Every structure is written in C-alpha cells, then in structure tokens.
GROMACS .gro file of C-alpha atoms in nm:
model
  359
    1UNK     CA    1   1.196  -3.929  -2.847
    2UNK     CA    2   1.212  -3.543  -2.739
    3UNK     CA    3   1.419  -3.419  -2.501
    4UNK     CA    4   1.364  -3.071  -2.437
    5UNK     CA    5   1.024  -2.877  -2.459
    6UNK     CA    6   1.126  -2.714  -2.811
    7UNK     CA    7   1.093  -3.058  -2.973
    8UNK     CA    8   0.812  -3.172  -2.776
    9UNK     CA    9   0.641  -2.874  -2.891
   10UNK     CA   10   0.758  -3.037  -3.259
   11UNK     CA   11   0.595  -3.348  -3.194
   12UNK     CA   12   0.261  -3.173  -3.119
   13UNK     CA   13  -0.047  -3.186  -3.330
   14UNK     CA   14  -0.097  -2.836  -3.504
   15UNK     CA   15  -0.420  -2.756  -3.345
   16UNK     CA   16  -0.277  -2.833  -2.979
   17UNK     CA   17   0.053  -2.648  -3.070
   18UNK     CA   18  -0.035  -2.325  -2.910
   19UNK     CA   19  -0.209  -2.409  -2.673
   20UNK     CA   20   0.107  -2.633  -2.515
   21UNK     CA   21   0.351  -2.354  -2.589
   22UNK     CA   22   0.166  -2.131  -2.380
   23UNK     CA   23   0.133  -2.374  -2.083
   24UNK     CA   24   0.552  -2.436  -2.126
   25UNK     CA   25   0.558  -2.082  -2.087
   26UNK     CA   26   0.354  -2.007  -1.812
   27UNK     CA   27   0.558  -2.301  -1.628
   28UNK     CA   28   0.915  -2.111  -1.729
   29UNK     CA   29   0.734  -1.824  -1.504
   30UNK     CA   30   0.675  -2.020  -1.225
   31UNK     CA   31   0.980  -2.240  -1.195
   32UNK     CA   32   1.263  -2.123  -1.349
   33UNK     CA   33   1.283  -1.777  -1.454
   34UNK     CA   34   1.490  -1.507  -1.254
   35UNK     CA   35   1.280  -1.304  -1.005
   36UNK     CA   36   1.234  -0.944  -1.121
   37UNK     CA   37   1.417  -0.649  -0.992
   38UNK     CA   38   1.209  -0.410  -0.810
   39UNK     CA   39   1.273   0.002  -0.638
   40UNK     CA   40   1.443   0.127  -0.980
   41UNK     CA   41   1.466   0.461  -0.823
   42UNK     CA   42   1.757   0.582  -0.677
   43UNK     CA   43   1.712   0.672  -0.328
   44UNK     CA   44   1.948   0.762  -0.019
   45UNK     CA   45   1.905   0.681   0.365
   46UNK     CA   46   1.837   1.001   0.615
   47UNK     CA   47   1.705   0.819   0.887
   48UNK     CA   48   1.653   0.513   1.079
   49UNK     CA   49   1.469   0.395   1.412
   50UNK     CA   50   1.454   0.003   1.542
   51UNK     CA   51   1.349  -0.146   1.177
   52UNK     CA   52   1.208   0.185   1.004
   53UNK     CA   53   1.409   0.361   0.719
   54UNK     CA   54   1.326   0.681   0.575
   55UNK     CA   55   1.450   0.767   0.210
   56UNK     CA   56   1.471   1.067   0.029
   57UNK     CA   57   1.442   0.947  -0.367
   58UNK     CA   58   1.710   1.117  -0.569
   59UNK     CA   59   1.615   1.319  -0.890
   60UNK     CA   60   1.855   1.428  -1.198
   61UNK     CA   61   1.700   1.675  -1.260
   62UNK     CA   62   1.567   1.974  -1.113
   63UNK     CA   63   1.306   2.003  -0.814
   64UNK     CA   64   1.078   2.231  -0.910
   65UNK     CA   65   0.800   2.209  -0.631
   66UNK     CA   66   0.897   2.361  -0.288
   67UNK     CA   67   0.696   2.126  -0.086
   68UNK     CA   68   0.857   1.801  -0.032
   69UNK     CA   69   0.601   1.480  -0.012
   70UNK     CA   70   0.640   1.196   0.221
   71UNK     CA   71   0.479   0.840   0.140
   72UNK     CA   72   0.333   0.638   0.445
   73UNK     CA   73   0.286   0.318   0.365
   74UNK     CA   74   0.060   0.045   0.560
   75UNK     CA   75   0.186  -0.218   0.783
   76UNK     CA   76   0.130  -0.483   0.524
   77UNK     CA   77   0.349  -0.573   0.290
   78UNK     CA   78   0.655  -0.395   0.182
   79UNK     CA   79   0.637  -0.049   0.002
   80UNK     CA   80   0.805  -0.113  -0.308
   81UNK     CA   81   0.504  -0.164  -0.449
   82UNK     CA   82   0.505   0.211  -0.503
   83UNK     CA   83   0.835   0.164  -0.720
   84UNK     CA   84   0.765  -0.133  -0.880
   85UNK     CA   85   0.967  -0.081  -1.237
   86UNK     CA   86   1.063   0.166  -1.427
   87UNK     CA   87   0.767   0.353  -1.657
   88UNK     CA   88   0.519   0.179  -1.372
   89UNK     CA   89   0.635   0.354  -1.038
   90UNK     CA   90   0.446   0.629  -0.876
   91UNK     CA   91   0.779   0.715  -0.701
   92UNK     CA   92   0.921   0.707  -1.032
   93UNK     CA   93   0.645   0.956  -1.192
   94UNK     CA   94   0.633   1.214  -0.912
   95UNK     CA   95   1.005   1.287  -0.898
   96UNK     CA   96   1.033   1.309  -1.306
   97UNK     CA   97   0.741   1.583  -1.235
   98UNK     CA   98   0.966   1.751  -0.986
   99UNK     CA   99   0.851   1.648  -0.659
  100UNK     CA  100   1.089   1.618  -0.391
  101UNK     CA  101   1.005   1.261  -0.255
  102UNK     CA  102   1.048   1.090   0.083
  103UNK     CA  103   0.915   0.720   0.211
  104UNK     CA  104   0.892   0.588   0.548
  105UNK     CA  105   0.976   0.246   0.518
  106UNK     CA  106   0.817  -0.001   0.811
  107UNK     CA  107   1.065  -0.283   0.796
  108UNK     CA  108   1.007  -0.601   0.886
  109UNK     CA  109   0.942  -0.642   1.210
  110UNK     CA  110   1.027  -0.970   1.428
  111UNK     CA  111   0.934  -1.132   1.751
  112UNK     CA  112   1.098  -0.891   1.933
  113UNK     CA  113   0.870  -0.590   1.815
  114UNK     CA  114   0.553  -0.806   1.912
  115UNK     CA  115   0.491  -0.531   2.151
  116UNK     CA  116   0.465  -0.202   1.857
  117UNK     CA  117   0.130  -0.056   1.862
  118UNK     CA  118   0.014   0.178   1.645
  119UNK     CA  119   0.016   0.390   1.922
  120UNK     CA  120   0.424   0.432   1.867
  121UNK     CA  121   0.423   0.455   1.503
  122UNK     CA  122   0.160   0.740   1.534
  123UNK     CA  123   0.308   0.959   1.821
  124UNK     CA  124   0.684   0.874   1.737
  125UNK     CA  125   0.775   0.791   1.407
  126UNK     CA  126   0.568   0.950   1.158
  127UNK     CA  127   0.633   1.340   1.360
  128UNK     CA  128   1.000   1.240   1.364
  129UNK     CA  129   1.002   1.140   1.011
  130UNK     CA  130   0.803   1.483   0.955
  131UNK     CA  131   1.063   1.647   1.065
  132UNK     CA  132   1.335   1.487   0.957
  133UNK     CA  133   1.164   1.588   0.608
  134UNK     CA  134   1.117   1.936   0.684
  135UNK     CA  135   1.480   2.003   0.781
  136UNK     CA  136   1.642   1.789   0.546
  137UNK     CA  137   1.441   2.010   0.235
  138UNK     CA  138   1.456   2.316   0.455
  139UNK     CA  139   1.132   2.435   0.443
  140UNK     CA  140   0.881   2.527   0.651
  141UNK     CA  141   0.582   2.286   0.517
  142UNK     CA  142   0.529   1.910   0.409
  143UNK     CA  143   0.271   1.701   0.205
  144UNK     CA  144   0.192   1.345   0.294
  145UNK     CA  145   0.029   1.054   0.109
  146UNK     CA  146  -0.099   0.770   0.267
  147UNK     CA  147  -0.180   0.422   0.100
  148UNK     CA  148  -0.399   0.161   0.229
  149UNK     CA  149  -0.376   0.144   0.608
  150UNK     CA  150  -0.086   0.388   0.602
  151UNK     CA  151  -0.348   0.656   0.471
  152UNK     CA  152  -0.505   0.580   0.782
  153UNK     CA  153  -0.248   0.582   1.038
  154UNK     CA  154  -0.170   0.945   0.853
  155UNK     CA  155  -0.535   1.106   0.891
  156UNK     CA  156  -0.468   0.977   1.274
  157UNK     CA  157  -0.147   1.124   1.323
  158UNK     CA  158  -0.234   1.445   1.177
  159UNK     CA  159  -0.552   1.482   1.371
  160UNK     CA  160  -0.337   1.417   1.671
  161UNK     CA  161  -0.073   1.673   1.573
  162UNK     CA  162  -0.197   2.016   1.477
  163UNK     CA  163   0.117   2.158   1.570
  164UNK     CA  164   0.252   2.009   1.251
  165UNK     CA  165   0.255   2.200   0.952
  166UNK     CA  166   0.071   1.949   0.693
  167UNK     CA  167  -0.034   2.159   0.370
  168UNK     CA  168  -0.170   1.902   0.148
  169UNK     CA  169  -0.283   1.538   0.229
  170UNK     CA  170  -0.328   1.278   0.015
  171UNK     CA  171  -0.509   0.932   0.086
  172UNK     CA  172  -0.516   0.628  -0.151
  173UNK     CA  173  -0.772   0.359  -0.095
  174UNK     CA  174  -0.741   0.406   0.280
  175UNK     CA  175  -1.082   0.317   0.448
  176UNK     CA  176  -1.202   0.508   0.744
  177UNK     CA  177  -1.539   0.353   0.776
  178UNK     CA  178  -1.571   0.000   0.908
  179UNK     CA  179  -1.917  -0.081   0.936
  180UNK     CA  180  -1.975  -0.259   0.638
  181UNK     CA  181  -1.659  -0.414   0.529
  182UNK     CA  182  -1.838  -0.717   0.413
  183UNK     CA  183  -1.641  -1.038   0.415
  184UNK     CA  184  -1.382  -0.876   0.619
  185UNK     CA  185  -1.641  -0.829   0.902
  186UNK     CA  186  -1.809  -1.148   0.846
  187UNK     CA  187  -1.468  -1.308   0.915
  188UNK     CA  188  -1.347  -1.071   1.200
  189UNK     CA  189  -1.654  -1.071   1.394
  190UNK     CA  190  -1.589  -1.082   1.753
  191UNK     CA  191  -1.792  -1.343   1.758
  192UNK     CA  192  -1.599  -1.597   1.561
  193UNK     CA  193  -1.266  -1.437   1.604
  194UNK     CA  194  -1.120  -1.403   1.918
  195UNK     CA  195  -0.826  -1.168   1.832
  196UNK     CA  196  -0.690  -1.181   2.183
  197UNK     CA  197  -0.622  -1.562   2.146
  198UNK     CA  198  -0.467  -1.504   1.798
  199UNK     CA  199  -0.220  -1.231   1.947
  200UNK     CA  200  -0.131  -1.381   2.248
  201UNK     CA  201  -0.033  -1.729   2.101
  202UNK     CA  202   0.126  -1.564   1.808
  203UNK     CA  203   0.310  -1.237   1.920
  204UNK     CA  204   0.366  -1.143   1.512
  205UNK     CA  205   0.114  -1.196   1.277
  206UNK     CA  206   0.262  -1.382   0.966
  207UNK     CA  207   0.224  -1.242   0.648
  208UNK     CA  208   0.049  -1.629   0.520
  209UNK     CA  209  -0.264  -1.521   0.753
  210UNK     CA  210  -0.296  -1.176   0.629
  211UNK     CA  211  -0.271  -1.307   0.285
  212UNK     CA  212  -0.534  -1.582   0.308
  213UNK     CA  213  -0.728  -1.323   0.456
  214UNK     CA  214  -0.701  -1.095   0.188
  215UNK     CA  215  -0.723  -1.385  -0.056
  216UNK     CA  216  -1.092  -1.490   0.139
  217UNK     CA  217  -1.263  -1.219   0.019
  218UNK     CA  218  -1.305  -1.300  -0.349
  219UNK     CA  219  -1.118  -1.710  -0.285
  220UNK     CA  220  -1.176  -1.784  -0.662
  221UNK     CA  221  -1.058  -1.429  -0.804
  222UNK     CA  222  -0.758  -1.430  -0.612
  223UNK     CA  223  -0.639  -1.802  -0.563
  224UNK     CA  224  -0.697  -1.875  -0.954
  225UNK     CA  225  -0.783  -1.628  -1.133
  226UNK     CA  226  -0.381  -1.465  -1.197
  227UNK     CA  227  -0.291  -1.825  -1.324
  228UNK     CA  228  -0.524  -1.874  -1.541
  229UNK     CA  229  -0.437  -1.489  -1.686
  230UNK     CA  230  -0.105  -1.620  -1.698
  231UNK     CA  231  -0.195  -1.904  -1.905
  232UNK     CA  232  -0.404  -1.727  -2.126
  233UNK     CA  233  -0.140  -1.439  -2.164
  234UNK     CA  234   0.156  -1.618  -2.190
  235UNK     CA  235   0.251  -1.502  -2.489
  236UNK     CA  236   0.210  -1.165  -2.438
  237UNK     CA  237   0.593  -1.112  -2.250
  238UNK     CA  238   0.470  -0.762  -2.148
  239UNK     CA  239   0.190  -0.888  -1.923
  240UNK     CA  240   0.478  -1.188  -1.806
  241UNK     CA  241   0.663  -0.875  -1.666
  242UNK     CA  242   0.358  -0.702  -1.478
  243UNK     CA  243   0.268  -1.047  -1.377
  244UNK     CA  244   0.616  -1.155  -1.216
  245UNK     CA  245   0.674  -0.812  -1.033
  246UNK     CA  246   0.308  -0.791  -0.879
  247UNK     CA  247   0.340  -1.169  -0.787
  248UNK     CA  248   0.680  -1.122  -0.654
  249UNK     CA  249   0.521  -0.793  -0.458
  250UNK     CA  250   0.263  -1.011  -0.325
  251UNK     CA  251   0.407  -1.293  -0.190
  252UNK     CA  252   0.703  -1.074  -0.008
  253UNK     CA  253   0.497  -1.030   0.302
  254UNK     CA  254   0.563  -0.931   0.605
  255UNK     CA  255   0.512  -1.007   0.963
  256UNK     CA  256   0.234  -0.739   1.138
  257UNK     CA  257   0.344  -0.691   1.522
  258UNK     CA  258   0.088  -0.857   1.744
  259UNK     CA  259   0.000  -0.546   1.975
  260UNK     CA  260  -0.053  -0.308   1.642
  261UNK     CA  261  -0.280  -0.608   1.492
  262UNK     CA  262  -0.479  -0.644   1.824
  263UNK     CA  263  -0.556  -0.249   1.806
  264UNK     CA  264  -0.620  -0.278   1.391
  265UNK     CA  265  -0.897  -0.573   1.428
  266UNK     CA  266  -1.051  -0.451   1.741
  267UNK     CA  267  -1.069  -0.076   1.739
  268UNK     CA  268  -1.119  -0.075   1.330
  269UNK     CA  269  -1.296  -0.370   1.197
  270UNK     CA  270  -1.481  -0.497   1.519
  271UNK     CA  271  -1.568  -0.160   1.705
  272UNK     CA  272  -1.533   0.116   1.431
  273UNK     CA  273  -1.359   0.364   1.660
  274UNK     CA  274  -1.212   0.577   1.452
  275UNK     CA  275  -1.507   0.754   1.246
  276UNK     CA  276  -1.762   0.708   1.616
  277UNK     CA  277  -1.487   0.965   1.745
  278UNK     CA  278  -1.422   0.676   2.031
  279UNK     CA  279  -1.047   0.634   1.881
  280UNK     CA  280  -0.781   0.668   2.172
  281UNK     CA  281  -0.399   0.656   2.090
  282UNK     CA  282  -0.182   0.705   2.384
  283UNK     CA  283  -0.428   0.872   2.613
  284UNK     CA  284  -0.542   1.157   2.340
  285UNK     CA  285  -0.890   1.121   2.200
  286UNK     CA  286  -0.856   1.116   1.793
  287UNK     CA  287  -1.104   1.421   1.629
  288UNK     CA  288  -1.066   1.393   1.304
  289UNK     CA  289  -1.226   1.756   1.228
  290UNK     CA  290  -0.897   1.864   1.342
  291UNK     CA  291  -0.772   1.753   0.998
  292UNK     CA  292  -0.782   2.113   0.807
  293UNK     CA  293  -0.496   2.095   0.564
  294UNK     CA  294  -0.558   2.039   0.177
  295UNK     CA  295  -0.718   1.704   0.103
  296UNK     CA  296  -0.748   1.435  -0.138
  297UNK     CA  297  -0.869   1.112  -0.155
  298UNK     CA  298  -0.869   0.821  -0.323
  299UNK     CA  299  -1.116   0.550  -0.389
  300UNK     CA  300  -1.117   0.256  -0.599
  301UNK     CA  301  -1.462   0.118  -0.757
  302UNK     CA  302  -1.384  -0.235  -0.766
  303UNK     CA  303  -1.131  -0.230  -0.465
  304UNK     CA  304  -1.302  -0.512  -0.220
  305UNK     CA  305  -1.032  -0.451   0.031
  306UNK     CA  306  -1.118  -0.069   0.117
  307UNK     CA  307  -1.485  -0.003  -0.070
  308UNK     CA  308  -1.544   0.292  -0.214
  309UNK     CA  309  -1.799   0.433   0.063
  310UNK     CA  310  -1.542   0.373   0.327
  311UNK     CA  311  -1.318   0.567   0.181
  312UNK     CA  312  -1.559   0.859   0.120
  313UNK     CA  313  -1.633   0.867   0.453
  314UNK     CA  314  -1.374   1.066   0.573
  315UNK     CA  315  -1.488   1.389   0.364
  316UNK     CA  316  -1.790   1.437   0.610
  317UNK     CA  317  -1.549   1.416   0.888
  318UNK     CA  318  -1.267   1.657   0.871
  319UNK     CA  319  -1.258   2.003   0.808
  320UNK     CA  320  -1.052   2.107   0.498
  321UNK     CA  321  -1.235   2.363   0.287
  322UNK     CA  322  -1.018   2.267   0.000
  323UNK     CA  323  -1.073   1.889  -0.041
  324UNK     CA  324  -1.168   1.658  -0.320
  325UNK     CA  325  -1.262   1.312  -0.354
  326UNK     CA  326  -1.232   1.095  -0.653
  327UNK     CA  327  -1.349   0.740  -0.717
  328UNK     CA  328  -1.121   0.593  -0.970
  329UNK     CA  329  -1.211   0.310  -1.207
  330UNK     CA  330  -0.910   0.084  -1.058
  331UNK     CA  331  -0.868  -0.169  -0.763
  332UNK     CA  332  -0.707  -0.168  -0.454
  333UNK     CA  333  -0.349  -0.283  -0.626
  334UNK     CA  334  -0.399  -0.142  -0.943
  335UNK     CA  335  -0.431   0.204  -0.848
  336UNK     CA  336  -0.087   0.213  -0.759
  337UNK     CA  337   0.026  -0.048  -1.035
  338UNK     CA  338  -0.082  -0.097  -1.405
  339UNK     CA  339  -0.186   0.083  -1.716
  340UNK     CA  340  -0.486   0.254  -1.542
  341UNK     CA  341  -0.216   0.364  -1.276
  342UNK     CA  342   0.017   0.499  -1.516
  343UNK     CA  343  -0.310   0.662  -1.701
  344UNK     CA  344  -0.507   0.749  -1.424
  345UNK     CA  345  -0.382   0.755  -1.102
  346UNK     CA  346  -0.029   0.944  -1.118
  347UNK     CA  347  -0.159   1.218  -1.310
  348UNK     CA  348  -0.444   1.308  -1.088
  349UNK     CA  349  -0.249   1.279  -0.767
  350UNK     CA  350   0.015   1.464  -0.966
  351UNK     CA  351  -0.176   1.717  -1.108
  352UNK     CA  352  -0.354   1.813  -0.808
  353UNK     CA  353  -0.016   1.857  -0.618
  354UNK     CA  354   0.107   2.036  -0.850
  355UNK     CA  355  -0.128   2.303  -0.782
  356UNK     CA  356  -0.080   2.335  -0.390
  357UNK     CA  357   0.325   2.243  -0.409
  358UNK     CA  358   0.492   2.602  -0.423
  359UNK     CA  359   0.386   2.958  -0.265
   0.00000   0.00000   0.00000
C-alpha cells in the first residue's frame, strides 16, 4: 500500500495521473503550505494616533519628484494590498520611479473605537497626516491617492479643506455615485436592512459580514470560482504565488467601527448624500466643486464593487480644469494587483504624476 501522496500518485492510472497531482497540489495550498510574506518595502514610522500609523516608504535610491504622495486607503481591509510582493506592489513601483511615498494606515480598530465616524478620520486624521507629510518632505505641496472607499473619504476631506495645499489627486475605483449600485442596493435597502439594529447590537462590524457582502454580489464568482482556478492552475507555481498572497489579503479583514459603518450605509448607499450635495461631516456641508486641484481617476470595467459610472461621476462634480478619467480593463482588486496592474495601472498613475510632481 502507499503511504505518502508521491506513491499514490504511482499507483494512479496514466490518464487520471494529472489530474490527481493537481488536486494534491491545490490541497498543499490550502493546508499546509507557509503563508506568504507580504509589505516587501521598507518603510519607517512618522506618526501615530489611537490605531492609525503613517509610513514614509524608504527608497535607495534617489527621489527625484519634489512632491511627496500619500496613499489613503479604505476602511476595509488592510492596506498591504498596495505592497503585496515584490515586482507586484504599486508602493513598490512608485518609489523605484522616484516618488517620495507615504501611507496612512487605519489599523484595526476594536470595541472600544465603536464610536469613530468618518466624521474624525475626515476632519482629524487625514489634515494631520497632511501635514505631517508636508513637513517631514519639507515642501510646500502634497499629492494624494485614494483607493476604494479611501478615494472617497479623500475627495471629502479635500472638499472640506481648501486651506490645504493638494496639487494632484488621484482616485482608484472609488465610487461617488450610489444610485445604482445594483446588488449592493438591493441588499442595503432601507427597507430590508435596518442598519441602526445592525450597529447598535454590534458596535464593530466584523470583517465575515463585509466579506459575505462583498462575496453576495457575484456568490458563484467569488465563493468558487478562485478554487476551481486553483485547481485548474495548480501547476502553474507562479499563479500558486498570486493566488496565496491575494487569498491571504482577503481573508485578513478587519473590523469597520459601528458609528463610521452607520454613516457609510446610510448617507452613501441608502440616501446618496454625497453627489445630491446633502453630505454633512461635522456640521460643514460637503461641495465637492471645491475640489480644484489636479485630478485623476480611476475606473475599472468589470469592477462590480464600484461600477464604472459611479466612479465617473465625480468629473461632472468638481472643478479641476486639469482632470482625466480613465476606465481601465481591470477589476476592483486587480487594478491594484496582477499582470494588468503591473501593465496597466502603475504606469498610468505613474506616468501622469510624473508630469505634475516637480515645479
């Protein structure tokens, strides 16, 4: 009798042969083989506040853009996704182009930071984390990208803070318009889901709802559809790799403070707030024409999670004479993640900051 795979493999008829060593494979991935290492970029601390963290990534070689650019990231999740691995990091790609990059790291918040709106992270820690940029590099200007929701929360802040001096903003699959999110407003609807009951009995959100949530809007796609990749790929070691750090990325959640969540469902998704102009964050009515620094953004055609035309919505709404948006043949995660990132993305965010980076 076997006793390891290797010799049950043996013991298999030719024509089943590959087909089994693939499946022993794709169970090695699952069960026993070491998680990968992720953030391959060398970074140092500059600041801190309650969970937050911001970084300043360090470079070898020379910086050779004056403007230094600070990555917001959303609420969900955990940012590394923007430093994956090495020769598939965004963070990785902008500072071997001479950037001089910061992130603003969330966290992960706990029970006690159940009360955090966006409110706080708006009017206190994005400006201070502006700052903190602008003396740190010395200089008298900053650029900011935004992914996902944190694209968001940045076309809020700076519309609240004029005073600020934002040259260039860029957004990456960061949705603005919520009137038709399809199954996202199917499921939220006010209707149905009575975020105030959801809050109050949880106080944090954890990361398994936002996930299912996320998962909901294409179930089969997303539940099966990596597994059977990995299966059907598993002897391709390269796409192992890209499939152990994105899984790895993707099931390192974290929790969402309640308050925050309450304001994201119902002022977003359910009433649509910020693009009516109704948007109110600590007591000052959000304009977003007040937006006039450099602007790109972002879309995604197949991204389900921010479409396309919410997106593009914001370029009606603020009022940058120099801005550009770009619909990119990549989804929500891939834009930031993936061949087509590598190809696609970080060259075009690169290229155009490149251009509106030094005097």
């Amino acid at each position: 009798m076997p006793t390891d795979w290797n010799e049950l493999i043996e013991f298999t008829p030719q024509q089943y042969k590959e087909m089994f060593q693939r499946a022993v494979r794709a169970s090695q991935v699952l069960t026993t083989d070491a998680e990968p290492e992720v953030g391959p970029t060398p970074k140092e601390l500059i600041w801190t506040r309650n969970k937050t963290k911001l970084y300043r990534y360090i470079s070898e070689g020379p910086k050779k853009h004056k403007i230094p650019l600070l990555l917001v990231y959303a609420l969900i999740n955990k940012p590394y996704v923007l430093d994956l691995t090495k020769g598939g990091s965004l963070v990785e790609y902008l500072v071997n182009r001479g950037f001089d990059v910061y992130l603003l790291d969330w966290g992960e918040p706990g029970y006690e930071d159940r009360n955090m709106k966006l409110d706080d992270y708006i009017m206190d820690y994005i400006p201070r984390a502006v700052r903190k940029v602008l003396r740190k590099s010395n200089v008298d200007e900053v650029s900011i990208l935004g992914y996902c929701m944190g694209g968001t929360m940045t076309s809020i802040f700076a519309a609240l803070h004029p005073e600020l001096p934002i040259r260039n903003l860029i957004f990456m699959t960061s949705p603005f318009d919520f009137e038709k999110t399809g199954s996202y407003g199917a499921m939220l609807d006010e209707r149905y889901f009575n975020i105030d009951k959801v809050v109050d009995t949880l106080g944090v959100i954890p990361p398994e709802m936002i996930d299912f949530g996320n998962k909901m809007i294409n179930p089969v796609a997303t539940n099966y559809g990596p597994f059977i990749s990995l299966y059907e790929r598993a002897d391709n070691e390269n796409f192992i790799k890209s499939f152990k750090l994105l899984q790895k990325w993707l099931n390192d959640g974290i929790q969402f403070p309640g308050e925050a969540y309450r304001q994201w469902i119902r002022d977003f998704y359910q009433n649509n707030k910020l693009i009516k102009g109704e948007m109110v964050i600590r007591g000052k009515k959000v304009n977003l024409e007040n937006i006039k620094a450099n602007v790109l953004n972002l879309a995604g055609k197949n991204d389900l999670i921010a479409q396309p035309h919410q997106v593009e919505a914001l370029m009606n709404a603020i009022s940058s004479e120099d801005k550009e948006y770009k619909c990119l043949p990549v989804g929500h995660t891939s834009i930031t993640f993936g061949s087509q990132a590598v190809k696609i993305t970080y060259p075009t965010i690169a290229d155009w900051l490149e251009e509106r980076s030094n005097e």
